[in-house]
mmCIF file of N, CA, C and O in Angstrom:
data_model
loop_
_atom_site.group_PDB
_atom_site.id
_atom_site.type_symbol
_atom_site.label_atom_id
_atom_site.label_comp_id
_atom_site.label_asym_id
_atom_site.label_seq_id
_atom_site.Cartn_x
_atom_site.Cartn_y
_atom_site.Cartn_z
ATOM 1 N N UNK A 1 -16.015 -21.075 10.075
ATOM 2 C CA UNK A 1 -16.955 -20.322 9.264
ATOM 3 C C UNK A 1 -16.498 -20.386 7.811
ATOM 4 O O UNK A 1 -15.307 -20.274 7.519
ATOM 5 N N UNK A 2 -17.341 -20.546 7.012
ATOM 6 C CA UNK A 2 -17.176 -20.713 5.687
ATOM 7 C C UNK A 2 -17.391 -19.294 4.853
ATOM 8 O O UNK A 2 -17.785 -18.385 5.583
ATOM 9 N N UNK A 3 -17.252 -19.023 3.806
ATOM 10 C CA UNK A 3 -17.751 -17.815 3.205
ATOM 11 C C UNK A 3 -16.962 -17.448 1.642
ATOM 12 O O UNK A 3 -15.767 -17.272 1.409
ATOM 13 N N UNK A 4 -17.846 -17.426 0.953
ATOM 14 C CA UNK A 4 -17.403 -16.936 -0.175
ATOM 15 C C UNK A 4 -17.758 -15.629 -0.642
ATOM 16 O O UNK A 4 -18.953 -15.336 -0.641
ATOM 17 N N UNK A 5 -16.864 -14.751 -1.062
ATOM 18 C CA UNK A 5 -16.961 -13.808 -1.342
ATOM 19 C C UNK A 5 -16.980 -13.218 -3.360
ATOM 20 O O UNK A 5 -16.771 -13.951 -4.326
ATOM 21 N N UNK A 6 -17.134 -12.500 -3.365
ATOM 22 C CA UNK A 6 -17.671 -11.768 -4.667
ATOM 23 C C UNK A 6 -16.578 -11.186 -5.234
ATOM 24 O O UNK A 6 -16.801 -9.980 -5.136
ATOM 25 N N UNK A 7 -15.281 -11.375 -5.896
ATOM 26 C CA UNK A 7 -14.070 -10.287 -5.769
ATOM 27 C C UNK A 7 -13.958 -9.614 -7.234
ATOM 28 O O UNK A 7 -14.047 -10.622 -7.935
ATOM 29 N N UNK A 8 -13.881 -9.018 -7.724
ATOM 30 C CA UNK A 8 -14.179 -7.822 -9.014
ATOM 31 C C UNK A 8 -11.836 -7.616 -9.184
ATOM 32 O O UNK A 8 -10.883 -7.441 -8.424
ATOM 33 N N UNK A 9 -11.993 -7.731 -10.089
ATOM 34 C CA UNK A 9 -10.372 -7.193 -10.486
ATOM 35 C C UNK A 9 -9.342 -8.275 -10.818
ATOM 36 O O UNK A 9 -8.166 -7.966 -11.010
ATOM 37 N N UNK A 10 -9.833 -9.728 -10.898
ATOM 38 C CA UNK A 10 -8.963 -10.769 -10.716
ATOM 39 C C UNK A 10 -8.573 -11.462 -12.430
ATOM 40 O O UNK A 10 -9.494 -11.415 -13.246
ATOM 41 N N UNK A 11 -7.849 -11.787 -12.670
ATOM 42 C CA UNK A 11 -7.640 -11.637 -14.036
ATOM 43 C C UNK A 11 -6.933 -12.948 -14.589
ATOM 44 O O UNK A 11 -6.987 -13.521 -15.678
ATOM 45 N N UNK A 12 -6.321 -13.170 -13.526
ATOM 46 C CA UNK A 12 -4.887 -14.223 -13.827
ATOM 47 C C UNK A 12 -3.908 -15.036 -12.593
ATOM 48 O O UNK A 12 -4.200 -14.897 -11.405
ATOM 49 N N UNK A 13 -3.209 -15.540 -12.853
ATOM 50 C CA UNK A 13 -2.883 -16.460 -12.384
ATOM 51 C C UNK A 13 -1.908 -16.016 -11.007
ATOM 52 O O UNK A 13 -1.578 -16.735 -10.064
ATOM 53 N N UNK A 14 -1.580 -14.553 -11.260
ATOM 54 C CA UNK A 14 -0.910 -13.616 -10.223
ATOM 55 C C UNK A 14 -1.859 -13.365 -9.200
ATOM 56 O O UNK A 14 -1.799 -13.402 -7.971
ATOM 57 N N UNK A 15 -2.807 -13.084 -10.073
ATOM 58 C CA UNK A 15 -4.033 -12.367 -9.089
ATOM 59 C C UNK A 15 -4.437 -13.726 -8.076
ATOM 60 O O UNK A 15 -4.016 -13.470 -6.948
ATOM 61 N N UNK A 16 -4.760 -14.372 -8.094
ATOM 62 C CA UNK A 16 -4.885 -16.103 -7.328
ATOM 63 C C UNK A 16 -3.634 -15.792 -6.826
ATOM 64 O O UNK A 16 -3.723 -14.631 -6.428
ATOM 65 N N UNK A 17 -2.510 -16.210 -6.630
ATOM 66 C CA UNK A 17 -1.224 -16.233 -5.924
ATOM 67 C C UNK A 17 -1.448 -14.764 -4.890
ATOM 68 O O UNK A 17 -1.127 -15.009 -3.727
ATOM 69 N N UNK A 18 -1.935 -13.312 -5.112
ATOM 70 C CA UNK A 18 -1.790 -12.668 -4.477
ATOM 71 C C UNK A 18 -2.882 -12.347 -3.709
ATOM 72 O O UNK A 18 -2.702 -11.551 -2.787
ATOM 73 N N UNK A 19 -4.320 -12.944 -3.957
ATOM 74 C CA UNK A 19 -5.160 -13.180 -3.451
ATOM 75 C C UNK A 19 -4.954 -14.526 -2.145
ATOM 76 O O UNK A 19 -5.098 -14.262 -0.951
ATOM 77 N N UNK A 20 -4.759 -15.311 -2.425
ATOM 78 C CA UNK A 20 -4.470 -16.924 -1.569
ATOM 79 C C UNK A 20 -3.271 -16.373 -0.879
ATOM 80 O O UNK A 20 -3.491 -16.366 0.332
ATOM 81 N N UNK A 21 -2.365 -16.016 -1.100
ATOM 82 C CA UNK A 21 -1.287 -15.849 0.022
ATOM 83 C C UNK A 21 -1.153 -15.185 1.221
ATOM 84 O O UNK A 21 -0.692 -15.479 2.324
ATOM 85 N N UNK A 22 -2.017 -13.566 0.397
ATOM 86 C CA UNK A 22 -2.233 -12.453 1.392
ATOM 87 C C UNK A 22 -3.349 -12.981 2.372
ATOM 88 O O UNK A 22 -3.098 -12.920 3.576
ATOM 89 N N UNK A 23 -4.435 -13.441 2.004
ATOM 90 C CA UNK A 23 -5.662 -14.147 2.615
ATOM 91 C C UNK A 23 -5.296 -15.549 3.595
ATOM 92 O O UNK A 23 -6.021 -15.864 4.539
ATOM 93 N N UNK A 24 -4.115 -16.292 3.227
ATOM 94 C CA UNK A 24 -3.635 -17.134 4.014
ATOM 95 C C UNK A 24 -3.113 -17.040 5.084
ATOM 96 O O UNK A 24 -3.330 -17.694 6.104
ATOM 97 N N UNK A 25 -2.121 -15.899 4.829
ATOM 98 C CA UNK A 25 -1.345 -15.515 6.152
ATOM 99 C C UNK A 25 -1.792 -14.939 7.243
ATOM 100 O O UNK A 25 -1.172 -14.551 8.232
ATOM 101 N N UNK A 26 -2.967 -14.910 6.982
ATOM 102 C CA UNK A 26 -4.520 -14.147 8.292
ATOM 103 C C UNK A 26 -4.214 -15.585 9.161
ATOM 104 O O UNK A 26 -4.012 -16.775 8.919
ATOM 105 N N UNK A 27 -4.319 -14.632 10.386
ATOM 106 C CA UNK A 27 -4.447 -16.038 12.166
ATOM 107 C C UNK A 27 -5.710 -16.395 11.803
ATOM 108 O O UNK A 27 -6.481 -15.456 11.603
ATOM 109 N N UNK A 28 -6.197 -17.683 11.643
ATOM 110 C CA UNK A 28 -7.425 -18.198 11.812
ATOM 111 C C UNK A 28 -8.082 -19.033 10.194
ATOM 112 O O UNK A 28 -9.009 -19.837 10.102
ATOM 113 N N UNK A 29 -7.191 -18.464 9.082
ATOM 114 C CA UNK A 29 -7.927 -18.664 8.103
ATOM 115 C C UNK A 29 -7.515 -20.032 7.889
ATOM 116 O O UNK A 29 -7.105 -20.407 8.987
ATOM 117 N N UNK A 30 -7.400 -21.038 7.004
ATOM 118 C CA UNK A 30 -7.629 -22.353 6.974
ATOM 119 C C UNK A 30 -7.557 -22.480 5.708
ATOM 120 O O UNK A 30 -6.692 -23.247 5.287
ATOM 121 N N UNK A 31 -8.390 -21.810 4.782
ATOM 122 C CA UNK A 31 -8.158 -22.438 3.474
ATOM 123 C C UNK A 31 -8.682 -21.247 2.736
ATOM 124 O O UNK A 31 -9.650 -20.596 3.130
ATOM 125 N N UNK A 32 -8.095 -21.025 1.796
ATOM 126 C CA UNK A 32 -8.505 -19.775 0.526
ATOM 127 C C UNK A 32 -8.632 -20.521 -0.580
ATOM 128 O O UNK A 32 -7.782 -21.380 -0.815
ATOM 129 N N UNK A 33 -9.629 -20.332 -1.376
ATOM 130 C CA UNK A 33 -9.690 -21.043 -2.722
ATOM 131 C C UNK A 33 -10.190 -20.317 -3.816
ATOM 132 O O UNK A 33 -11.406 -20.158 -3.719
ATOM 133 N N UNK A 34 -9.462 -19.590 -5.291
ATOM 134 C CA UNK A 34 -10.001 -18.240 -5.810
ATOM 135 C C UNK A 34 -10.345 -19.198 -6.905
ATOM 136 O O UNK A 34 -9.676 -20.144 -7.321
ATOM 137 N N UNK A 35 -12.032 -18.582 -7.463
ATOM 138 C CA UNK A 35 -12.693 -19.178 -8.677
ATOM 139 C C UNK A 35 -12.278 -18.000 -9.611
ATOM 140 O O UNK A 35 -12.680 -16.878 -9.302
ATOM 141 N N UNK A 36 -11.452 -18.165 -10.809
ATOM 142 C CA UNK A 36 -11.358 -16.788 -11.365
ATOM 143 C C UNK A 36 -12.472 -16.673 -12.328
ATOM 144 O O UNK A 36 -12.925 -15.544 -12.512
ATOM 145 N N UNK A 37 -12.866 -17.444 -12.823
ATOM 146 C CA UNK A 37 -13.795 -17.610 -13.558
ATOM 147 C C UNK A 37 -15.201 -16.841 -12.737
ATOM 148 O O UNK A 37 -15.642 -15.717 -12.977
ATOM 149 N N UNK A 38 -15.676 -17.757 -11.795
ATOM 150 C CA UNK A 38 -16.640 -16.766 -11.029
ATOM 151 C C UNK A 38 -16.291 -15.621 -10.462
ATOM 152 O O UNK A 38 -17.110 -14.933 -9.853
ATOM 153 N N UNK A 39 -15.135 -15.319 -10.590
ATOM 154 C CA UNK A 39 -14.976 -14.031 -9.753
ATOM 155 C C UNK A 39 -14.995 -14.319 -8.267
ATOM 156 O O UNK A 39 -15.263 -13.291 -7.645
ATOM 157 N N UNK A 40 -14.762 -15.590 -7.329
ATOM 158 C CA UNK A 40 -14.914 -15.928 -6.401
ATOM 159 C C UNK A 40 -13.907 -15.928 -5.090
ATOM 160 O O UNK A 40 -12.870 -16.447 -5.502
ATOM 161 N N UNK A 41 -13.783 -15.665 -4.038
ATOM 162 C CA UNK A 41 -12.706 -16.343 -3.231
ATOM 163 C C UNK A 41 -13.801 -16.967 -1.773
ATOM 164 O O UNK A 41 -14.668 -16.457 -1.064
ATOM 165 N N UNK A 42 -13.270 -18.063 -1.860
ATOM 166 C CA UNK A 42 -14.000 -19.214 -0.908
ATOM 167 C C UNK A 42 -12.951 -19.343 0.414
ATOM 168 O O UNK A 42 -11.947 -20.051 0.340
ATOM 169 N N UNK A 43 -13.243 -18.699 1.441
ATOM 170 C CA UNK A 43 -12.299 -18.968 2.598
ATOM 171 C C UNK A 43 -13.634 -19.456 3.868
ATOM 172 O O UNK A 43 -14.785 -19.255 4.258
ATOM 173 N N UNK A 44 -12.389 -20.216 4.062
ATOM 174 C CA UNK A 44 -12.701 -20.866 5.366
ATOM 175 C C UNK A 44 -11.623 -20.773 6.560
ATOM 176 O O UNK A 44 -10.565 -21.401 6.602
ATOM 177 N N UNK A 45 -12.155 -19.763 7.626
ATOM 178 C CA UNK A 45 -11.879 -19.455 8.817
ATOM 179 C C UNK A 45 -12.571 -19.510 10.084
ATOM 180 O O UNK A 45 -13.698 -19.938 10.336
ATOM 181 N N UNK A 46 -11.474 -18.874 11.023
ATOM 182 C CA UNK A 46 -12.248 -19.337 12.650
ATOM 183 C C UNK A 46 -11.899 -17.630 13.286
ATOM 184 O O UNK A 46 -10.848 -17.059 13.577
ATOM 185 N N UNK A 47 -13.815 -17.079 13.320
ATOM 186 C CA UNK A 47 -14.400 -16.332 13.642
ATOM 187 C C UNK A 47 -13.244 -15.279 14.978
ATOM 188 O O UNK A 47 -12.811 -14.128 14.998
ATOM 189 N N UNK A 48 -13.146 -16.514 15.934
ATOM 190 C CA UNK A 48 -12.420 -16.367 16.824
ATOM 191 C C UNK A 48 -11.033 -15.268 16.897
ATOM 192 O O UNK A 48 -10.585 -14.444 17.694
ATOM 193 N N UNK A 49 -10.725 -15.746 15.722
ATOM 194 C CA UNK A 49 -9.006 -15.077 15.270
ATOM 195 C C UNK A 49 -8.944 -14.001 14.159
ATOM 196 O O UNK A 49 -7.964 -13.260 14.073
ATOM 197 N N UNK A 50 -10.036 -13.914 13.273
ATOM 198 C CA UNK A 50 -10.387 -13.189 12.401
ATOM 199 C C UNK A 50 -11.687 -13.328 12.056
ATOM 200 O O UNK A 50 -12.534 -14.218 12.136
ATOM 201 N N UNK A 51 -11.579 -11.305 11.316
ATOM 202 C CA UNK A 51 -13.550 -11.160 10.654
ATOM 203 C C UNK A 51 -13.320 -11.814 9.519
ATOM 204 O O UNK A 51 -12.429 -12.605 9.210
ATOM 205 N N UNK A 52 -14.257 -11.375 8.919
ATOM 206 C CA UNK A 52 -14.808 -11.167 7.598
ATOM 207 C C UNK A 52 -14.167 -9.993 7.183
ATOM 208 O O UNK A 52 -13.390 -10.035 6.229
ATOM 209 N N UNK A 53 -14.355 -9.142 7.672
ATOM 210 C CA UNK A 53 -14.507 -7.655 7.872
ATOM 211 C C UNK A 53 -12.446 -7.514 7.074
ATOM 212 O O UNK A 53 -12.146 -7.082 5.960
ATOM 213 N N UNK A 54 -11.532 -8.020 8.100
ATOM 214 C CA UNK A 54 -10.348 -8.411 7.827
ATOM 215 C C UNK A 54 -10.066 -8.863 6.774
ATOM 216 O O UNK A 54 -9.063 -8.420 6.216
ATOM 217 N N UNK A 55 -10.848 -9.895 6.143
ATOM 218 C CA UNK A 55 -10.532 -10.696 5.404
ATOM 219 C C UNK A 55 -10.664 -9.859 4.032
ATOM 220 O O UNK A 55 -9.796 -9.891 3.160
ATOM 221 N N UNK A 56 -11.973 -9.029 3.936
ATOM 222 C CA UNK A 56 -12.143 -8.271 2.835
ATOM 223 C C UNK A 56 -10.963 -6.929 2.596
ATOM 224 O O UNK A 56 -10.649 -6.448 1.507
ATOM 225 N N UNK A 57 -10.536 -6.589 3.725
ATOM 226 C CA UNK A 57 -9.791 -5.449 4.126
ATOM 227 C C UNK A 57 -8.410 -6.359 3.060
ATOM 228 O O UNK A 57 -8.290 -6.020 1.883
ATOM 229 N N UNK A 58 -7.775 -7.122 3.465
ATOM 230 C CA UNK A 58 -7.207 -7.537 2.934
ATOM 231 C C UNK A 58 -6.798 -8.016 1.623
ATOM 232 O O UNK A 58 -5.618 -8.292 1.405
ATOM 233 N N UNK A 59 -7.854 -8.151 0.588
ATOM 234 C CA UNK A 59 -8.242 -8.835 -0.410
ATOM 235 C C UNK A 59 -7.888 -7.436 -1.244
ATOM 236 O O UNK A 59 -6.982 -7.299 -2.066
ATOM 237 N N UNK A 60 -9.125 -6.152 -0.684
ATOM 238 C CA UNK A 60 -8.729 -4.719 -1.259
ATOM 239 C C UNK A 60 -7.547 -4.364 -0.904
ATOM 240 O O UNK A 60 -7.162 -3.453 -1.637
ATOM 241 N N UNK A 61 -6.588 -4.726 0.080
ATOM 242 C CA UNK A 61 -5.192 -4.024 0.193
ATOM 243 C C UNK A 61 -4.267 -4.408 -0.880
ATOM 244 O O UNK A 61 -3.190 -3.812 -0.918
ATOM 245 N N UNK A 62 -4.651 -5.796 -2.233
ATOM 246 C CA UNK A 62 -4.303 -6.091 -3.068
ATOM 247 C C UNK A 62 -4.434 -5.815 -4.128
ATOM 248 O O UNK A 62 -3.781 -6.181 -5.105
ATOM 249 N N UNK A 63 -5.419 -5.037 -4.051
ATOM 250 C CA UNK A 63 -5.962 -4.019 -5.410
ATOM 251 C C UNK A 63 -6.975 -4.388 -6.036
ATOM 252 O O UNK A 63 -7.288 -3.973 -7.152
ATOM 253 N N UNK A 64 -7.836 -5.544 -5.104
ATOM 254 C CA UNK A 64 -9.003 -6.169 -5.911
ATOM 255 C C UNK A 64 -10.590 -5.433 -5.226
ATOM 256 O O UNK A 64 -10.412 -4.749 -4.218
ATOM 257 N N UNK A 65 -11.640 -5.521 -5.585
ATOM 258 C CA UNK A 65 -12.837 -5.017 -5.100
ATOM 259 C C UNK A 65 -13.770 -6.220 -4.828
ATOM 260 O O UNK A 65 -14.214 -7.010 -5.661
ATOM 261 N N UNK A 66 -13.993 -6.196 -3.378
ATOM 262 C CA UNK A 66 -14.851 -6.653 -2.693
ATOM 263 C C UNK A 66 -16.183 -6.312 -2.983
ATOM 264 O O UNK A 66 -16.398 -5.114 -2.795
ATOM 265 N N UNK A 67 -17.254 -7.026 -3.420
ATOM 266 C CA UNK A 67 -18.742 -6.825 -4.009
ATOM 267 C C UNK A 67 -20.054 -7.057 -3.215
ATOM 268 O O UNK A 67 -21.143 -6.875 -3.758
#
């Protein structure tokens, strides 16, 4: 499953490193890719092993806002 999300709070080059790492280390995810410019994070995961739902949970446990 593919999915890009909307992320509000991302600023810099930390924020990508703590976005992609925390989002990586999810069972199932495959690839994280943060647009800072769009405000974006593009993950691609398997449904199976993780939500969405997780994935956003995660993103806010970093201090960023899910949109």
């Amino acid at each position: 499953m593919n999915e890009t999300l909307k992320v509000q709070g991302m600023s810099c080059g930390h924020c990508v490193n703590a976005v992609e790492s925390s989002v990586g280390e999810l069972q199932g995810v495959s690839s994280v890719k943060v647009d800072l410019e769009k405000g974006e994070v593009a993950v691609e995961y398997d449904t199976s092993k993780t939500s969405l739902n997780e994935i956003q949970e995660t993103i806010e446990d970093q201090g960023y806002d899910v949109v």
